[in-house]
Amino acid sequence: TADVAYLHILHTNDIHGGIVPSRATFINPDFPPMMGGGAYIASYVDEVRAQCDSTGEEMLLIDAGDIYQGTPIGNYETGTFVMEWMNAVGYDMMTLGNHDFDDGAENALRLCRMAEFPVVCCNFVEDGTGEIPEPVLPYVMYDLQGVKIAFIGIDTPDTYGLVDPSLMEGYLLRNSRQAVEEWMGKAREAGADAVILVSHLGQPFDPDRYLQRVYSAWEEGEEYTKDFAYNNAELTAMVPGIDVIVSGHIHVGFRQPWVSPDNHTVVVQGYANGTGIGHIRLAYDIETGAFLGYDLPRGEEYISLFHDEFWPQPQIAAMIEEMRETAEQGMDRVIGQAAEEIPRGPAEHPLGRLIADAMLWKTGADVALMNRGGIRAAIPRGPITPRIVYQAIPFEEDLYMLEVTGAELREILEVGMQGRRRDMEIGGLTADRNQAAPEGGKMENVMVGEEPLHPGSTYRFVTTGYLSQGNVGYEIMLEHEAEYLGITLMDAVTDYIAEHSPLTPDMNIRIRWIDEPR
């Protein structure tokens, strides 16, 4: 009707350099169908743009952060190719994700300057001044036939624990709730009728569990706080007045939007790695600026771009192929064989054990530690190429050696016995993990090789630069001098595979949990 304005929002998140098509091994590991990629996203965007041009409706293409880290084409020149692709496709805005800072705040700002569209992030500020660094904006105001919609960007403050702190020097990520409330107020003062959040806080697959925590705090007359960043579900309970959240960070796609029971905020989020695109149509009352609701033009909010259903955009496909050839030289030579899949998982897993063993083998260390979050894909059955290894460990880590006493090694590893994000993939060591014991004393029956751990002995301990720099709670490592070995994790693993092929998964658990079910 004439008094209703329609806005199509197309959105991506956590592309992680996935502008080259990927194989949908989750459907069929032996004959995976092809899906996604930048040329297929571009084709879908072009189609909806053309439809909107003919109907008089409007469209915005938005990304919710983590654009480049994770593929050869993504990591080439630290995100340059992905930003060139985003410009070519015609993105209208994006926010920053934690991985967009993996090569430092200055590189994130370089990518923002490359962008031919606004980058919105209201809680990324200069340390000292509290100002948002140019060219980043807290929000952009979009005029939808007279309805003024403020699109406010937000990144997870957890970025601090996920990025080498020295790379963030001079910058801060403020508390997300405070920043959103402040900039919502400023946007309303500037005339905004409506607010849409472009969020890298993440929408969990079980939002009700988080809402219950908020309600429990309220029932006790307390404000809800937590040690880690709020997610979108929590934010929707605490902050009224947000119509829609376009989300990224947690790699879970929702076929239907989630609607907050408290403030009726509509939350959408897609899967990762450029495998598809989200599409929602919002309706606004032109006279009052009120958000009237939404519909889903394709029946589902997240559209997986399978190649047997969608076509690539030819010019973009040619551009990506040229980029791929530059970035992927030598990635498809066969270096070994996997007799069966080497899986990963939510607890200690075979691929983690293989990677830790490769670190030991390559460096001659006694004990190796890899963080689980740095392992992003399984190694499938069959021929193994550098590309397959890269997909498993995409973060281009260097290896570092620490010389520690047995007592110091135990102290470091006890950190890995604590809660969130600190669990471990270990090599050269076995132990029992007694969850009933107090913090700092959970490891029992610790063996290094065939010998019991001796507090006074010296051990060579190898880990990644990421962990040696005190990330994900391992600040204790900063108390020790870490020697740069000039060996990359990628080299250690590819050389190990070449030497030890054919590979089978090691199913022997190295940290055995007792007094608590796994």
PDB file of C-alpha atoms in Angstrom, residues 287-487:
ATOM      1  CA  GLU A 287       3.574   8.352   8.316  1.00  0.00           C
ATOM      2  CA  THR A 288       4.609   7.270  11.832  1.00  0.00           C
ATOM      3  CA  GLY A 289       7.963   5.575  11.147  1.00  0.00           C
ATOM      4  CA  ALA A 290       6.729   2.498  13.034  1.00  0.00           C
ATOM      5  CA  PHE A 291       8.158  -0.944  12.238  1.00  0.00           C
ATOM      6  CA  LEU A 292       5.173  -2.998  11.053  1.00  0.00           C
ATOM      7  CA  GLY A 293       6.843  -6.390  10.715  1.00  0.00           C
ATOM      8  CA  TYR A 294       8.662  -8.554   8.197  1.00  0.00           C
ATOM      9  CA  ASP A 295       8.245 -11.264   5.615  1.00  0.00           C
ATOM     10  CA  LEU A 296      10.662 -13.682   3.943  1.00  0.00           C
ATOM     11  CA  PRO A 297      10.572 -13.396   0.133  1.00  0.00           C
ATOM     12  CA  ARG A 298      12.067 -16.878  -0.338  1.00  0.00           C
ATOM     13  CA  GLY A 299      10.217 -18.552   2.532  1.00  0.00           C
ATOM     14  CA  GLU A 300      13.382 -18.970   4.611  1.00  0.00           C
ATOM     15  CA  GLU A 301      15.591 -16.216   5.978  1.00  0.00           C
ATOM     16  CA  TYR A 302      18.929 -17.884   5.225  1.00  0.00           C
ATOM     17  CA  ILE A 303      19.443 -19.096   1.671  1.00  0.00           C
ATOM     18  CA  SER A 304      22.187 -21.683   1.082  1.00  0.00           C
ATOM     19  CA  LEU A 305      23.581 -20.931  -2.370  1.00  0.00           C
ATOM     20  CA  PHE A 306      23.908 -24.445  -3.810  1.00  0.00           C
ATOM     21  CA  HIS A 307      25.385 -24.377  -7.302  1.00  0.00           C
ATOM     22  CA  ASP A 308      22.680 -26.600  -8.753  1.00  0.00           C
ATOM     23  CA  GLU A 309      20.074 -23.950  -7.805  1.00  0.00           C
ATOM     24  CA  PHE A 310      21.906 -20.660  -8.390  1.00  0.00           C
ATOM     25  CA  TRP A 311      24.167 -19.171 -11.040  1.00  0.00           C
ATOM     26  CA  PRO A 312      27.372 -17.152 -10.583  1.00  0.00           C
ATOM     27  CA  GLN A 313      27.743 -13.536 -11.694  1.00  0.00           C
ATOM     28  CA  PRO A 314      30.262 -13.901 -14.570  1.00  0.00           C
ATOM     29  CA  GLN A 315      32.373 -10.745 -14.082  1.00  0.00           C
ATOM     30  CA  ILE A 316      32.729 -11.332 -10.349  1.00  0.00           C
ATOM     31  CA  ALA A 317      33.527 -15.022 -10.974  1.00  0.00           C
ATOM     32  CA  ALA A 318      36.361 -14.013 -13.335  1.00  0.00           C
ATOM     33  CA  MET A 319      37.692 -11.480 -10.821  1.00  0.00           C
ATOM     34  CA  ILE A 320      37.699 -14.058  -8.002  1.00  0.00           C
ATOM     35  CA  GLU A 321      39.383 -16.681 -10.182  1.00  0.00           C
ATOM     36  CA  GLU A 322      42.219 -14.239 -10.955  1.00  0.00           C
ATOM     37  CA  MET A 323      42.608 -13.507  -7.228  1.00  0.00           C
ATOM     38  CA  ARG A 324      42.506 -17.218  -6.396  1.00  0.00           C
ATOM     39  CA  GLU A 325      45.309 -18.064  -8.835  1.00  0.00           C
ATOM     40  CA  THR A 326      47.497 -15.410  -7.206  1.00  0.00           C
ATOM     41  CA  ALA A 327      46.743 -16.480  -3.640  1.00  0.00           C
ATOM     42  CA  GLU A 328      46.665 -20.271  -4.019  1.00  0.00           C
ATOM     43  CA  GLN A 329      49.808 -21.257  -5.893  1.00  0.00           C
ATOM     44  CA  GLY A 330      50.803 -24.795  -4.889  1.00  0.00           C
ATOM     45  CA  MET A 331      47.766 -25.361  -2.661  1.00  0.00           C
ATOM     46  CA  ASP A 332      46.503 -28.457  -4.494  1.00  0.00           C
ATOM     47  CA  ARG A 333      49.562 -30.700  -4.622  1.00  0.00           C
ATOM     48  CA  VAL A 334      49.000 -33.974  -2.742  1.00  0.00           C
ATOM     49  CA  ILE A 335      51.219 -34.233   0.358  1.00  0.00           C
ATOM     50  CA  GLY A 336      49.688 -37.317   2.002  1.00  0.00           C
ATOM     51  CA  GLN A 337      46.657 -39.510   2.556  1.00  0.00           C
ATOM     52  CA  ALA A 338      44.060 -39.893   5.315  1.00  0.00           C
ATOM     53  CA  ALA A 339      42.873 -43.511   5.545  1.00  0.00           C
ATOM     54  CA  GLU A 340      39.733 -42.136   7.211  1.00  0.00           C
ATOM     55  CA  GLU A 341      38.532 -38.732   8.340  1.00  0.00           C
ATOM     56  CA  ILE A 342      40.611 -37.042  11.078  1.00  0.00           C
ATOM     57  CA  PRO A 343      37.758 -35.354  12.960  1.00  0.00           C
ATOM     58  CA  ARG A 344      37.615 -32.377  15.311  1.00  0.00           C
ATOM     59  CA  GLY A 345      35.009 -31.750  18.007  1.00  0.00           C
ATOM     60  CA  PRO A 346      33.942 -29.780  21.072  1.00  0.00           C
ATOM     61  CA  ALA A 347      36.314 -31.645  23.437  1.00  0.00           C
ATOM     62  CA  GLU A 348      39.848 -33.044  22.947  1.00  0.00           C
ATOM     63  CA  HIS A 349      39.822 -34.546  19.453  1.00  0.00           C
ATOM     64  CA  PRO A 350      41.929 -36.576  16.976  1.00  0.00           C
ATOM     65  CA  LEU A 351      42.871 -33.639  14.761  1.00  0.00           C
ATOM     66  CA  GLY A 352      44.011 -31.669  17.824  1.00  0.00           C
ATOM     67  CA  ARG A 353      46.188 -34.599  18.852  1.00  0.00           C
ATOM     68  CA  LEU A 354      47.669 -34.813  15.330  1.00  0.00           C
ATOM     69  CA  ILE A 355      48.494 -31.078  15.300  1.00  0.00           C
ATOM     70  CA  ALA A 356      50.090 -31.209  18.758  1.00  0.00           C
ATOM     71  CA  ASP A 357      52.136 -34.266  17.708  1.00  0.00           C
ATOM     72  CA  ALA A 358      53.280 -32.398  14.582  1.00  0.00           C
ATOM     73  CA  MET A 359      54.447 -29.488  16.757  1.00  0.00           C
ATOM     74  CA  LEU A 360      56.481 -31.921  18.915  1.00  0.00           C
ATOM     75  CA  TRP A 361      57.951 -33.762  15.936  1.00  0.00           C
ATOM     76  CA  LYS A 362      58.999 -30.605  14.102  1.00  0.00           C
ATOM     77  CA  THR A 363      60.549 -28.819  17.098  1.00  0.00           C
ATOM     78  CA  GLY A 364      61.885 -31.578  19.364  1.00  0.00           C
ATOM     79  CA  ALA A 365      59.863 -30.220  22.293  1.00  0.00           C
ATOM     80  CA  ASP A 366      58.726 -32.331  25.243  1.00  0.00           C
ATOM     81  CA  VAL A 367      55.174 -30.969  25.466  1.00  0.00           C
ATOM     82  CA  ALA A 368      53.006 -29.149  22.893  1.00  0.00           C
ATOM     83  CA  LEU A 369      49.856 -27.091  23.382  1.00  0.00           C
ATOM     84  CA  MET A 370      47.404 -25.997  20.675  1.00  0.00           C
ATOM     85  CA  ASN A 371      44.200 -24.043  21.328  1.00  0.00           C
ATOM     86  CA  ARG A 372      41.018 -25.730  20.119  1.00  0.00           C
ATOM     87  CA  GLY A 373      39.592 -22.498  18.690  1.00  0.00           C
ATOM     88  CA  GLY A 374      42.446 -22.356  16.158  1.00  0.00           C
ATOM     89  CA  ILE A 375      41.292 -25.616  14.522  1.00  0.00           C
ATOM     90  CA  ARG A 376      38.458 -24.847  12.137  1.00  0.00           C
ATOM     91  CA  ALA A 377      37.791 -27.943   9.968  1.00  0.00           C
ATOM     92  CA  ALA A 378      38.357 -31.697   9.927  1.00  0.00           C
ATOM     93  CA  ILE A 379      40.751 -33.421   7.517  1.00  0.00           C
ATOM     94  CA  PRO A 380      38.544 -35.556   5.226  1.00  0.00           C
ATOM     95  CA  ARG A 381      39.327 -39.086   4.122  1.00  0.00           C
ATOM     96  CA  GLY A 382      41.461 -39.295   0.997  1.00  0.00           C
ATOM     97  CA  PRO A 383      44.287 -37.222  -0.488  1.00  0.00           C
ATOM     98  CA  ILE A 384      45.551 -34.354   1.709  1.00  0.00           C
ATOM     99  CA  THR A 385      46.667 -31.080   0.125  1.00  0.00           C
ATOM    100  CA  PRO A 386      48.023 -27.859   1.675  1.00  0.00           C
ATOM    101  CA  ARG A 387      44.575 -26.361   0.976  1.00  0.00           C
ATOM    102  CA  ILE A 388      42.905 -28.963   3.214  1.00  0.00           C
ATOM    103  CA  VAL A 389      45.433 -28.302   5.996  1.00  0.00           C
ATOM    104  CA  TYR A 390      44.960 -24.550   5.590  1.00  0.00           C
ATOM    105  CA  GLN A 391      41.199 -24.928   6.004  1.00  0.00           C
ATOM    106  CA  ALA A 392      41.861 -26.797   9.262  1.00  0.00           C
ATOM    107  CA  ILE A 393      44.393 -24.263  10.648  1.00  0.00           C
ATOM    108  CA  PRO A 394      43.809 -20.980   8.776  1.00  0.00           C
ATOM    109  CA  PHE A 395      45.323 -18.518  11.251  1.00  0.00           C
ATOM    110  CA  GLU A 396      48.933 -18.474   9.960  1.00  0.00           C
ATOM    111  CA  GLU A 397      50.494 -19.118  13.359  1.00  0.00           C
ATOM    112  CA  ASP A 398      54.216 -19.194  14.210  1.00  0.00           C
ATOM    113  CA  LEU A 399      55.612 -21.605  16.802  1.00  0.00           C
ATOM    114  CA  TYR A 400      57.352 -20.482  20.010  1.00  0.00           C
ATOM    115  CA  MET A 401      59.386 -22.456  22.561  1.00  0.00           C
ATOM    116  CA  LEU A 402      59.349 -21.885  26.336  1.00  0.00           C
ATOM    117  CA  GLU A 403      61.838 -23.529  28.720  1.00  0.00           C
ATOM    118  CA  VAL A 404      59.926 -24.189  31.948  1.00  0.00           C
ATOM    119  CA  THR A 405      60.239 -26.242  35.098  1.00  0.00           C
ATOM    120  CA  GLY A 406      57.758 -29.009  35.788  1.00  0.00           C
ATOM    121  CA  ALA A 407      56.109 -26.805  38.410  1.00  0.00           C
ATOM    122  CA  GLU A 408      55.775 -23.939  35.905  1.00  0.00           C
ATOM    123  CA  LEU A 409      54.449 -26.265  33.194  1.00  0.00           C
ATOM    124  CA  ARG A 410      51.796 -27.572  35.580  1.00  0.00           C
ATOM    125  CA  GLU A 411      50.837 -23.982  36.446  1.00  0.00           C
ATOM    126  CA  ILE A 412      50.422 -23.093  32.740  1.00  0.00           C
ATOM    127  CA  LEU A 413      48.404 -26.199  31.949  1.00  0.00           C
ATOM    128  CA  GLU A 414      46.111 -25.732  34.962  1.00  0.00           C
ATOM    129  CA  VAL A 415      44.853 -22.629  33.128  1.00  0.00           C
ATOM    130  CA  GLY A 416      43.567 -25.030  30.486  1.00  0.00           C
ATOM    131  CA  MET A 417      41.588 -26.849  33.145  1.00  0.00           C
ATOM    132  CA  GLN A 418      39.435 -23.761  33.735  1.00  0.00           C
ATOM    133  CA  GLY A 419      36.151 -22.849  32.006  1.00  0.00           C
ATOM    134  CA  ARG A 420      35.374 -21.132  28.776  1.00  0.00           C
ATOM    135  CA  ARG A 421      37.767 -21.156  25.788  1.00  0.00           C
ATOM    136  CA  ARG A 422      40.744 -22.446  27.706  1.00  0.00           C
ATOM    137  CA  ASP A 423      40.522 -26.144  26.917  1.00  0.00           C
ATOM    138  CA  MET A 424      43.493 -27.750  25.243  1.00  0.00           C
ATOM    139  CA  GLU A 425      44.847 -29.955  22.513  1.00  0.00           C
ATOM    140  CA  ILE A 426      47.963 -31.503  24.056  1.00  0.00           C
ATOM    141  CA  GLY A 427      50.958 -33.519  22.854  1.00  0.00           C
ATOM    142  CA  GLY A 428      53.665 -35.334  24.825  1.00  0.00           C
ATOM    143  CA  LEU A 429      51.666 -35.339  28.056  1.00  0.00           C
ATOM    144  CA  THR A 430      48.851 -37.305  29.657  1.00  0.00           C
ATOM    145  CA  ALA A 431      46.943 -36.561  32.864  1.00  0.00           C
ATOM    146  CA  ASP A 432      43.708 -37.034  34.728  1.00  0.00           C
ATOM    147  CA  ARG A 433      41.497 -33.959  35.100  1.00  0.00           C
ATOM    148  CA  ASN A 434      39.727 -34.019  38.462  1.00  0.00           C
ATOM    149  CA  GLN A 435      36.926 -31.485  38.208  1.00  0.00           C
ATOM    150  CA  ALA A 436      36.082 -31.964  41.890  1.00  0.00           C
ATOM    151  CA  ALA A 437      39.515 -30.579  42.864  1.00  0.00           C
ATOM    152  CA  PRO A 438      40.005 -26.828  43.454  1.00  0.00           C
ATOM    153  CA  GLU A 439      41.137 -24.444  40.666  1.00  0.00           C
ATOM    154  CA  GLY A 440      44.874 -24.802  40.112  1.00  0.00           C
ATOM    155  CA  GLY A 441      44.921 -28.372  41.365  1.00  0.00           C
ATOM    156  CA  LYS A 442      42.841 -30.348  38.882  1.00  0.00           C
ATOM    157  CA  MET A 443      45.694 -32.267  37.182  1.00  0.00           C
ATOM    158  CA  GLU A 444      46.550 -35.677  38.617  1.00  0.00           C
ATOM    159  CA  ASN A 445      48.847 -38.491  37.431  1.00  0.00           C
ATOM    160  CA  VAL A 446      50.686 -36.184  35.027  1.00  0.00           C
ATOM    161  CA  MET A 447      53.105 -38.013  32.703  1.00  0.00           C
ATOM    162  CA  VAL A 448      55.507 -36.419  30.213  1.00  0.00           C
ATOM    163  CA  GLY A 449      56.339 -39.142  27.735  1.00  0.00           C
ATOM    164  CA  GLU A 450      56.809 -42.225  29.902  1.00  0.00           C
ATOM    165  CA  GLU A 451      57.958 -40.352  33.021  1.00  0.00           C
ATOM    166  CA  PRO A 452      55.974 -38.632  35.810  1.00  0.00           C
ATOM    167  CA  LEU A 453      56.146 -34.832  35.664  1.00  0.00           C
ATOM    168  CA  HIS A 454      58.892 -33.678  38.039  1.00  0.00           C
ATOM    169  CA  PRO A 455      58.485 -30.173  39.541  1.00  0.00           C
ATOM    170  CA  GLY A 456      62.240 -29.421  39.446  1.00  0.00           C
ATOM    171  CA  SER A 457      63.011 -30.784  35.950  1.00  0.00           C
ATOM    172  CA  THR A 458      63.248 -28.517  32.893  1.00  0.00           C
ATOM    173  CA  TYR A 459      60.949 -29.096  29.913  1.00  0.00           C
ATOM    174  CA  ARG A 460      60.836 -27.699  26.387  1.00  0.00           C
ATOM    175  CA  PHE A 461      57.269 -26.507  25.832  1.00  0.00           C
ATOM    176  CA  VAL A 462      56.099 -25.506  22.317  1.00  0.00           C
ATOM    177  CA  THR A 463      52.962 -23.514  21.585  1.00  0.00           C
ATOM    178  CA  THR A 464      51.582 -20.980  19.114  1.00  0.00           C
ATOM    179  CA  GLY A 465      52.340 -17.269  19.106  1.00  0.00           C
ATOM    180  CA  TYR A 466      48.681 -16.699  19.897  1.00  0.00           C
ATOM    181  CA  LEU A 467      48.903 -18.568  23.202  1.00  0.00           C
ATOM    182  CA  SER A 468      52.439 -17.477  24.097  1.00  0.00           C
ATOM    183  CA  GLN A 469      51.207 -13.857  23.909  1.00  0.00           C
ATOM    184  CA  GLY A 470      48.721 -14.520  26.718  1.00  0.00           C
ATOM    185  CA  ASN A 471      45.488 -14.959  24.771  1.00  0.00           C
ATOM    186  CA  VAL A 472      42.323 -16.858  25.821  1.00  0.00           C
ATOM    187  CA  GLY A 473      43.253 -16.595  29.486  1.00  0.00           C
ATOM    188  CA  TYR A 474      46.886 -17.759  29.243  1.00  0.00           C
ATOM    189  CA  GLU A 475      48.330 -14.503  30.653  1.00  0.00           C
ATOM    190  CA  ILE A 476      50.616 -16.725  32.729  1.00  0.00           C
ATOM    191  CA  MET A 477      52.702 -17.417  29.596  1.00  0.00           C
ATOM    192  CA  LEU A 478      53.779 -13.763  29.548  1.00  0.00           C
ATOM    193  CA  GLU A 479      55.838 -14.531  32.676  1.00  0.00           C
ATOM    194  CA  HIS A 480      58.129 -16.703  30.519  1.00  0.00           C
ATOM    195  CA  GLU A 481      60.397 -15.790  27.644  1.00  0.00           C
ATOM    196  CA  ALA A 482      59.088 -17.339  24.424  1.00  0.00           C
ATOM    197  CA  GLU A 483      61.685 -18.099  21.736  1.00  0.00           C
ATOM    198  CA  TYR A 484      60.544 -17.542  18.144  1.00  0.00           C
ATOM    199  CA  LEU A 485      61.459 -20.714  16.231  1.00  0.00           C
ATOM    200  CA  GLY A 486      61.033 -19.484  12.647  1.00  0.00           C
ATOM    201  CA  ILE A 487      58.676 -22.427  12.014  1.00  0.00           C
TER     202      ILE A 487
END
